[in-house]
GROMACS .gro file of C-alpha atoms in nm:
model
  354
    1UNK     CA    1  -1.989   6.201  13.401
    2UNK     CA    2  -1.855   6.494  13.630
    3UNK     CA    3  -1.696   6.404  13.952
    4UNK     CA    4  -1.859   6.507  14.220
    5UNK     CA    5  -1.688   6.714  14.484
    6UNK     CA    6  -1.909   6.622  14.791
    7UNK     CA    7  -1.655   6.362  14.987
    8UNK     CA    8  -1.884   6.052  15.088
    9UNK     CA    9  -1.852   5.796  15.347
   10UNK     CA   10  -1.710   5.482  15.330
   11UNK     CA   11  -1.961   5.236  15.300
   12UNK     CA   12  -1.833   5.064  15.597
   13UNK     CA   13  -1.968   5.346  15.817
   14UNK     CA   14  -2.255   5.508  15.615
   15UNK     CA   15  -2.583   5.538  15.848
   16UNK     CA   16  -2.768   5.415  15.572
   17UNK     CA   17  -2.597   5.053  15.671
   18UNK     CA   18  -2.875   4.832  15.763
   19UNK     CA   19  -2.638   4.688  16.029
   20UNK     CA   20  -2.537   4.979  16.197
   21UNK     CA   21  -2.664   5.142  16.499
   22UNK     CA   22  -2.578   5.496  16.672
   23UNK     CA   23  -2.617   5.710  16.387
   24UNK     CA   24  -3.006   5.857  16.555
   25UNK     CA   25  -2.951   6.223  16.678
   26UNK     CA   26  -2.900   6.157  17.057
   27UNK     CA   27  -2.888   6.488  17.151
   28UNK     CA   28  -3.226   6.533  17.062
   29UNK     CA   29  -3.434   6.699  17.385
   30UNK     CA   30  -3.644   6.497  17.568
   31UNK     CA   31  -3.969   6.605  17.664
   32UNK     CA   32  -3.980   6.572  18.089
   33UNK     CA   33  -4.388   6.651  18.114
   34UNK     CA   34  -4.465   6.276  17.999
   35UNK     CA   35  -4.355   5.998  18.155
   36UNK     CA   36  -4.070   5.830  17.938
   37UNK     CA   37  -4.180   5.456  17.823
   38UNK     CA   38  -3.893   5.242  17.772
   39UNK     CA   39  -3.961   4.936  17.570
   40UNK     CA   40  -3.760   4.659  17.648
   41UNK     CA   41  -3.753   4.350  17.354
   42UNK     CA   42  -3.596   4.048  17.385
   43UNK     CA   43  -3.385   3.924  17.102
   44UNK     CA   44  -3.489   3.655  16.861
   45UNK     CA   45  -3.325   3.362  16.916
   46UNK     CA   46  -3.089   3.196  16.677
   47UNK     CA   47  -3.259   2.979  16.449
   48UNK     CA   48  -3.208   2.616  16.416
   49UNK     CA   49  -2.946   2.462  16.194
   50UNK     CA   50  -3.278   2.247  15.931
   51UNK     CA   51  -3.132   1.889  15.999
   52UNK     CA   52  -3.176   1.771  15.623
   53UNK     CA   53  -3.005   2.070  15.486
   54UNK     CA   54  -2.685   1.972  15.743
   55UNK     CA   55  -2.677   1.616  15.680
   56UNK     CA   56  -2.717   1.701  15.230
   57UNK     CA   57  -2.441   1.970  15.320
   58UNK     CA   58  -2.220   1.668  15.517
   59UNK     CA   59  -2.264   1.418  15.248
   60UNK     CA   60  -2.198   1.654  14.966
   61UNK     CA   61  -1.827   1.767  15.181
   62UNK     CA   62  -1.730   1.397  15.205
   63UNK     CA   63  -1.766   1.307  14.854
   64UNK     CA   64  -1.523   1.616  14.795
   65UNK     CA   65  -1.308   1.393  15.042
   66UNK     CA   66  -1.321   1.545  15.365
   67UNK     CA   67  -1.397   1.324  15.655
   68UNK     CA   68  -1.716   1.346  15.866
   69UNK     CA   69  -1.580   1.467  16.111
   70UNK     CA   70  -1.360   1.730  15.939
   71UNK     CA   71  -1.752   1.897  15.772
   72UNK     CA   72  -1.852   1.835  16.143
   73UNK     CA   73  -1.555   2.062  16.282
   74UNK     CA   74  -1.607   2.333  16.009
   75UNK     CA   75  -1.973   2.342  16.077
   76UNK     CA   76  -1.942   2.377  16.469
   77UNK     CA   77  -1.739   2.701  16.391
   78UNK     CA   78  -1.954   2.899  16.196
   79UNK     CA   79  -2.243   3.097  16.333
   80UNK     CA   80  -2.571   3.265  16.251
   81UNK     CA   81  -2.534   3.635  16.181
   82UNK     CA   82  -2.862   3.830  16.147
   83UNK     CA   83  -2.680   4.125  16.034
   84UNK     CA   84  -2.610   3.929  15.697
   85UNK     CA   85  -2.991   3.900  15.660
   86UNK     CA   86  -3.034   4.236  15.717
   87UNK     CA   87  -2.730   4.372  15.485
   88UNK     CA   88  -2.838   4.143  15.178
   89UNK     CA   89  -3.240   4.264  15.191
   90UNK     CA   90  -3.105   4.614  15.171
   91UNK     CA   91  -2.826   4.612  14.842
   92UNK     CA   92  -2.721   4.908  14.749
   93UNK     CA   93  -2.817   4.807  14.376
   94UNK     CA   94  -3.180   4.909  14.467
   95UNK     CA   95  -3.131   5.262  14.443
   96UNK     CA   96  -3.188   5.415  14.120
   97UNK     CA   97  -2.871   5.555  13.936
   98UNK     CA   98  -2.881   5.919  14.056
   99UNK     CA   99  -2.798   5.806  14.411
  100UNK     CA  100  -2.635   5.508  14.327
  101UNK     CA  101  -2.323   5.646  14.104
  102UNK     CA  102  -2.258   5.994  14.360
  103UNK     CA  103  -2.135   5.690  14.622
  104UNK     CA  104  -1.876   5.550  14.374
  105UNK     CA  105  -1.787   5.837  14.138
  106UNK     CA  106  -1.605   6.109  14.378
  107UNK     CA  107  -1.350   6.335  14.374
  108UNK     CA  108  -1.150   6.118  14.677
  109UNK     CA  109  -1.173   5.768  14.483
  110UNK     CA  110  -1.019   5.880  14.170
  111UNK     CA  111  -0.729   6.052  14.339
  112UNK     CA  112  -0.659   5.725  14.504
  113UNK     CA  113  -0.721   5.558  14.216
  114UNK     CA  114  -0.467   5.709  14.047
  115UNK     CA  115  -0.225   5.702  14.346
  116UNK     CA  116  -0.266   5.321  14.357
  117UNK     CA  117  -0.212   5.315  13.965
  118UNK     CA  118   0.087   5.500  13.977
  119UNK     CA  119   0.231   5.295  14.322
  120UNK     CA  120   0.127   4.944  14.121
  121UNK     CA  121   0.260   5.058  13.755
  122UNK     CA  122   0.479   4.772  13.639
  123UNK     CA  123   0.210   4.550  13.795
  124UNK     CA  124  -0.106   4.653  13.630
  125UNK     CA  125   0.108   4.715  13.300
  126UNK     CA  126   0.170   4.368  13.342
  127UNK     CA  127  -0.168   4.214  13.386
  128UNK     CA  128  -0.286   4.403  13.089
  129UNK     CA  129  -0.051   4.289  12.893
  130UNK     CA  130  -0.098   3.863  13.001
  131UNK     CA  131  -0.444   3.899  13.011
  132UNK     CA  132  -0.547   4.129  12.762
  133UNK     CA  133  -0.729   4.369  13.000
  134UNK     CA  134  -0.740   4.767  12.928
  135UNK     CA  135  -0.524   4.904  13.246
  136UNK     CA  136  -0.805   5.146  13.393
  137UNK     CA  137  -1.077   4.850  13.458
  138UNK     CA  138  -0.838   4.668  13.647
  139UNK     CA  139  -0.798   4.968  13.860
  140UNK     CA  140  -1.137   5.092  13.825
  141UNK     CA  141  -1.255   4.730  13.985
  142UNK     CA  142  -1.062   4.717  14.249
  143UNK     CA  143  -1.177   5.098  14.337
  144UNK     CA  144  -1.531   5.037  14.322
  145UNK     CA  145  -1.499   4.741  14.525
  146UNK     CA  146  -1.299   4.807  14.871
  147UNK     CA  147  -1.146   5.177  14.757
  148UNK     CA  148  -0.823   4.989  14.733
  149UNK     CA  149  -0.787   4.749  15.002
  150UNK     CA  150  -0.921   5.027  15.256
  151UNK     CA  151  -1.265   4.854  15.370
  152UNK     CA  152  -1.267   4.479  15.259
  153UNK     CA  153  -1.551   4.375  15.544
  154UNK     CA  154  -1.566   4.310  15.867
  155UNK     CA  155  -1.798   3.987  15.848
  156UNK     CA  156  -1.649   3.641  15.913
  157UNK     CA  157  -1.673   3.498  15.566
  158UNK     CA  158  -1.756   3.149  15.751
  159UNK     CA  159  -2.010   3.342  15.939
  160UNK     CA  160  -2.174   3.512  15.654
  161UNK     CA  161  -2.162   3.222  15.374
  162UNK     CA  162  -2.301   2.969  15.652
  163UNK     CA  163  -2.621   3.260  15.741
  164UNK     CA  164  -2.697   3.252  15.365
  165UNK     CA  165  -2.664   2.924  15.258
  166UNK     CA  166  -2.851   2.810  15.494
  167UNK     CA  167  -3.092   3.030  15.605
  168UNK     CA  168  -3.121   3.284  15.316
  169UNK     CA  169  -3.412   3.082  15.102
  170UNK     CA  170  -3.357   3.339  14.768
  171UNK     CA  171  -3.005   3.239  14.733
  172UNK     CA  172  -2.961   2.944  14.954
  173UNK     CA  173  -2.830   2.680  14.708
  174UNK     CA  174  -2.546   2.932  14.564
  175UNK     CA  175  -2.425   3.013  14.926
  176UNK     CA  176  -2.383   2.658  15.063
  177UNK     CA  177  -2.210   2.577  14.757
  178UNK     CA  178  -1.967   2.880  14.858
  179UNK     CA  179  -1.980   2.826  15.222
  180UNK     CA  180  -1.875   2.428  15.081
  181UNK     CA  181  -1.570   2.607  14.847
  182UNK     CA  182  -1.513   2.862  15.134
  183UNK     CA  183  -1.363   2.488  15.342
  184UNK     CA  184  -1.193   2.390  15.054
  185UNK     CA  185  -1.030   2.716  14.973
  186UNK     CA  186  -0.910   2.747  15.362
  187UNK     CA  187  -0.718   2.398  15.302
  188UNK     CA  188  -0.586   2.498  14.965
  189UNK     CA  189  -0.482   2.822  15.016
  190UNK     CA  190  -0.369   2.770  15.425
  191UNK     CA  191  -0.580   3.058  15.551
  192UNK     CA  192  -0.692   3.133  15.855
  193UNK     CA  193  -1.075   3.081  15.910
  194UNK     CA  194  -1.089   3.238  16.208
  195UNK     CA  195  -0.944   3.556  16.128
  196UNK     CA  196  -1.103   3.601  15.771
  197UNK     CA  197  -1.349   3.836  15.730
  198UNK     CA  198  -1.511   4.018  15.408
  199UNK     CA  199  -1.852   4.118  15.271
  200UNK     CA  200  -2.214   4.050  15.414
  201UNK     CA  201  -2.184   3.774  15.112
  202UNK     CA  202  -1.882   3.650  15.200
  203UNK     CA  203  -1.615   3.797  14.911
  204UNK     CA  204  -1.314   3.911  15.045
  205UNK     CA  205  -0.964   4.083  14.943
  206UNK     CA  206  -0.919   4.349  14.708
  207UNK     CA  207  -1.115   4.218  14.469
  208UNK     CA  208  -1.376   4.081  14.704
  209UNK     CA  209  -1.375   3.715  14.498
  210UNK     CA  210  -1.625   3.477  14.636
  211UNK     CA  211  -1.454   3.147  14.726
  212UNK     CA  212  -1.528   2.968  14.393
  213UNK     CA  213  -1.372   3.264  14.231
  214UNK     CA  214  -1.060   3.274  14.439
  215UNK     CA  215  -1.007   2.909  14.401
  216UNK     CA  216  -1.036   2.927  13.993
  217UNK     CA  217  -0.916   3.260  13.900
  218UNK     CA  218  -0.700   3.381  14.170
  219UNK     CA  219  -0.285   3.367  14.029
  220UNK     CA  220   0.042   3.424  14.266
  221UNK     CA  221   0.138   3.745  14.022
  222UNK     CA  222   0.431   3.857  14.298
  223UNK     CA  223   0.580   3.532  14.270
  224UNK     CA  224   0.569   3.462  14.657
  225UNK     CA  225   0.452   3.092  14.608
  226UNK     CA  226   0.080   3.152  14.681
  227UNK     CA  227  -0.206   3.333  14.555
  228UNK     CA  228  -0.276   3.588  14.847
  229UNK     CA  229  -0.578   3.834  14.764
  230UNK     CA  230  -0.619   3.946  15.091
  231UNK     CA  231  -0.236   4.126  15.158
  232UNK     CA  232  -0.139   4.112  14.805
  233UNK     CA  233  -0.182   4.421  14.632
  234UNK     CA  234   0.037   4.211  14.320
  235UNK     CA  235  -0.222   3.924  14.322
  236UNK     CA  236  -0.496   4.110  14.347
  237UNK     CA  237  -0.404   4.316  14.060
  238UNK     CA  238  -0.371   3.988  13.819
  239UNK     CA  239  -0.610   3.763  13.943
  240UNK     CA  240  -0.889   4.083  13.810
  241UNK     CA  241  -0.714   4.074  13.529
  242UNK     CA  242  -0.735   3.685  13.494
  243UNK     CA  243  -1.079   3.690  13.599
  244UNK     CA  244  -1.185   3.947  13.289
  245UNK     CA  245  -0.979   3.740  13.070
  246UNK     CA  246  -1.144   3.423  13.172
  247UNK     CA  247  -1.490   3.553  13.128
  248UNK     CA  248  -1.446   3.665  12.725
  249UNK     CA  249  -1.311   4.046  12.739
  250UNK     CA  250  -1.226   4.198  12.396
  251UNK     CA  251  -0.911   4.429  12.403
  252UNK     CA  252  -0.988   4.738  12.318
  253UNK     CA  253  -1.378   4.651  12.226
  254UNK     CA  254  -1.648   4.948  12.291
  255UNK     CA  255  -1.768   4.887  12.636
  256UNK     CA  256  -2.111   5.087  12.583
  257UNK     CA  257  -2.229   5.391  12.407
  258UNK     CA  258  -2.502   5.601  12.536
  259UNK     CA  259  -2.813   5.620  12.305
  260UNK     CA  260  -3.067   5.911  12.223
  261UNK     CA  261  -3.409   5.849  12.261
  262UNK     CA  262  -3.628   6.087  12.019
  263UNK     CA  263  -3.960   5.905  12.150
  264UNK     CA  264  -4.235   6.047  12.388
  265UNK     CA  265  -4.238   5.682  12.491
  266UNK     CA  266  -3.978   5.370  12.638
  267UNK     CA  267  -3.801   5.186  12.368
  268UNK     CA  268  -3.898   4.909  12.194
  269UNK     CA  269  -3.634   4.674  12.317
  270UNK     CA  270  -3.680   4.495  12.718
  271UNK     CA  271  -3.397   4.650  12.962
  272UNK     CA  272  -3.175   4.395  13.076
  273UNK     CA  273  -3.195   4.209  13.375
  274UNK     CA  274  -2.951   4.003  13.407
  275UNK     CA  275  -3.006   3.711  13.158
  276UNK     CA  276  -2.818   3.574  12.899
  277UNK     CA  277  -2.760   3.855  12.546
  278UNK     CA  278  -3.034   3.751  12.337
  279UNK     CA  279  -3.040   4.115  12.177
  280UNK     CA  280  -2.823   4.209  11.837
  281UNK     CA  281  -2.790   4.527  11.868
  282UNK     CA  282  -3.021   4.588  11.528
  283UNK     CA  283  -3.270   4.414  11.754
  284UNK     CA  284  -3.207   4.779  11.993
  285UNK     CA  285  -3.115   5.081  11.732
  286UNK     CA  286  -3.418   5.230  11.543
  287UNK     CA  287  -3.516   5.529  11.398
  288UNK     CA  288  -3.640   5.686  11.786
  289UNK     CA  289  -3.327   5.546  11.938
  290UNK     CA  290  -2.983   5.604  11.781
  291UNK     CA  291  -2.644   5.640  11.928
  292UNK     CA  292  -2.555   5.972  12.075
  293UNK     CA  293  -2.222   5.985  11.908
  294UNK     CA  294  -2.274   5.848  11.543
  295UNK     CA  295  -2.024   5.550  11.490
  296UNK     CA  296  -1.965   5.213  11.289
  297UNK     CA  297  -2.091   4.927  11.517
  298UNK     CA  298  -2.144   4.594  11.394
  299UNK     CA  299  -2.512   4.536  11.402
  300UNK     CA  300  -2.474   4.168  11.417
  301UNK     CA  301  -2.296   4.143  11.770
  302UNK     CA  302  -2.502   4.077  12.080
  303UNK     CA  303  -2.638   4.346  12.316
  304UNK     CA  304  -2.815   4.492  12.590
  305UNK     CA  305  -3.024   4.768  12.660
  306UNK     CA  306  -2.903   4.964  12.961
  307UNK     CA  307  -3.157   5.166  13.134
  308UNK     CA  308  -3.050   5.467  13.377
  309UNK     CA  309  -3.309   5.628  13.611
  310UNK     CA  310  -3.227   5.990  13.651
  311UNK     CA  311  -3.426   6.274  13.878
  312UNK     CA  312  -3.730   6.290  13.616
  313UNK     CA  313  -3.588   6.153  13.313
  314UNK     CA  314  -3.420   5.787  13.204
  315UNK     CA  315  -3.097   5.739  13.011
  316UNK     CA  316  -3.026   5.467  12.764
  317UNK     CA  317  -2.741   5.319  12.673
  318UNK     CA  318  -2.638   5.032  12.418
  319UNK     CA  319  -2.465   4.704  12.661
  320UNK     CA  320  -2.197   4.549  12.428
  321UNK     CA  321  -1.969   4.213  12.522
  322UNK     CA  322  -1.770   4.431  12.757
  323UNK     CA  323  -2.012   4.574  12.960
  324UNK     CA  324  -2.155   4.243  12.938
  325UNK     CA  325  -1.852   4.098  13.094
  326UNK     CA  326  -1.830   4.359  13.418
  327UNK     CA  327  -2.175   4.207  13.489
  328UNK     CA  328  -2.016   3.895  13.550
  329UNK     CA  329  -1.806   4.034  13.835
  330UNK     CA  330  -2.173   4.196  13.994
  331UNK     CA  331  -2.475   4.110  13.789
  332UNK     CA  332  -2.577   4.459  13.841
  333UNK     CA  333  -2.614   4.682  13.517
  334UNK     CA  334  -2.554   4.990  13.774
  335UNK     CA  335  -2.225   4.824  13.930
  336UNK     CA  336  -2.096   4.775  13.597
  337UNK     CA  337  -2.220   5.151  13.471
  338UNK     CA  338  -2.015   5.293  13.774
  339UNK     CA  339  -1.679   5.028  13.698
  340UNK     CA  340  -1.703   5.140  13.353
  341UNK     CA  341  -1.761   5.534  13.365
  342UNK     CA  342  -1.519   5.506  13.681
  343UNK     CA  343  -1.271   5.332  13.438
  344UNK     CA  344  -1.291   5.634  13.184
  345UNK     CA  345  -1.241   5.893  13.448
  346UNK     CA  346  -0.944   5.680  13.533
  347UNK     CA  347  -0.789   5.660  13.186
  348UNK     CA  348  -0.819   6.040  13.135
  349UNK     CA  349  -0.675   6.214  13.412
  350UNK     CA  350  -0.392   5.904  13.452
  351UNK     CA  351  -0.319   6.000  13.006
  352UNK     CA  352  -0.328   6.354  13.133
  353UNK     CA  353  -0.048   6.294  13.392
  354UNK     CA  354   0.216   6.117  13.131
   0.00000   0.00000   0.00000
């Protein structure tokens, strides 16, 4: 994949934020021969904590052993944010790939991809080497994530797991089970709840692990006594690494191979969505589609199919284990397209350099 050369916005401050205001042209002229109609609206108020889901939310705290009063106190601190709402109906995984990957795959990310690489060395050697992790995904992860600790969020995590757990009905059960980990990871880990902020879904650091991640795959890799993923550059660096590991990554392993389709018409095989592999990948090869780059592949081992939309054409590609395992970090088959073709720009220009 070239890198582009057009220099993007952070996310953080795109227009295209579904949080943000200001970005309308306000220089635009005004038109003085009509009367100007200001509409005035009056902001929703904030919904009502549902009663059942508080008192199932209480019970479930206690039997973790916190006191009632304790679940009480953590509750009373968080508040409804309809800016989380708004962020999480609009994910940038919606866009199809040709506008998704020119946010991620730039010019300015590798350089300070490669800057961070070469700053964190001995580190990231490191973690590869415990945790069996190729180098460049490490980086490659925590570039596509907060461009290297530069925009980690600006949501209070107890804010934005408490809007969605329990008044985001999609994904409500997952986010008061985080919102209940985010309370015990502020014990374990000593942080400060009222300072700790992170995504519209409540990940946060480097890495931007959930709570349940932080709490089971987060290590102290600098040694300092705790596992810090928000300051910790060191941490951050193995707890990826440990978090790849954990999930079934295969050193060295094909991550995916793009496919040629010789058909007027879509492949056999169902595109991924997010389940479990079902697919060998004899179940996706055939005559019509065939890797681009011929190559021994062991027909037996599970798969995906990988579908790309491009301006006015689609691109295929064959999902192995690998590729399987980035979609554990973001179930999106684009977010783990751009960590993965990220991680190979990485890898090249960072050989190049030796």
């Amino acid at each position: 994949m070239p890198i582009l050369r057009a220099y993007l916005a952070p996310l953080a401050v795109l227009c295209l934020s579904s949080y943000l205001i200001g970005c309308s042209t306000a220089n635009d002229p005004v038109n003085t021969t009509q009367p100007i109609s200001v509409a005035v609206t009056t902001p929703a108020p904030t919904p009502v904590l549902p009663e059942a889901l508080k008192a199932e939310f209480i019970k479930t705290q206690m039997a973790q052993g916190f006191t009632k009063a304790e679940v009480e106190t953590f509750l009373a601190k968080a508040k409804y944010n309809q800016a989380v709402i708004d962020a999480i109906s609009r994910p940038w995984e919606a866009k199809p790939w040709h506008k998704y990957y020119p946010i991620f795959l730039t010019e300015k990310r590798l350089d300070a991809g490669l800057a961070f690489w070469k700053k964190h060395e001995k580190a990231i050697a490191k973690a590869a080497s415990n945790y069996q992790v190729e180098p460049q995904i490490i980086v490659a992860i925590i570039g596509i994530e907060t461009f290297y600790g530069q925009y980690t969020g600006n949501y209070p995590v107890i804010d934005a797991l408490y809007t969605l757990g329990f008044y985001y009905e999609p994904r409500a059960t997952f986010f008061r089970k985080e919102f209940g980990e985010l309370m015990k990871l502020v014990k374990e880990e000593h942080l400060d709840i009222d300072s700790l902020k992170g995504s519209y879904a409540g990940a946060m650091g480097f890495g931007q692990f959930i709570p349940s991640s932080y709490r089971h795959y987060a290590v102290d890799f600098d040694g300092s006594g705790n596992r810090d993923l928000l300051k910790s550059p060191d941490d951050a660096i193995g707890s990826v690494a440990n978090y790849f590991h954990e999930h079934g990554w295969q050193l060295n392993a094909p991550v995916a191979l793009p496919l040629v389709n010789r058909s007027a018409n879509a492949p056999k095989a169902k595109v991924w969505a997010g389940e479990k592999l079902h697919y060998k990948v004899s179940d996706i090869l055939s005559p019509t589609l065939s890797l681009t780059n011929a190559r021994d592949v062991d027909a037996s081992q599970k798969a995906m199919l990988i579908e790309l939309e491009q301006v006015g054409s689609k691109d295929y590609w064959l999902g192995l284990n690998n590729f399987y395992v980035i979609t554990r970090y973001n179930r999106s088959p684009l977010y783990s397209m751009a960590v993965y073709q990220f991680s190979q720009q990485l890898k090249q220009q960072h050989d190049a350099k030796k």
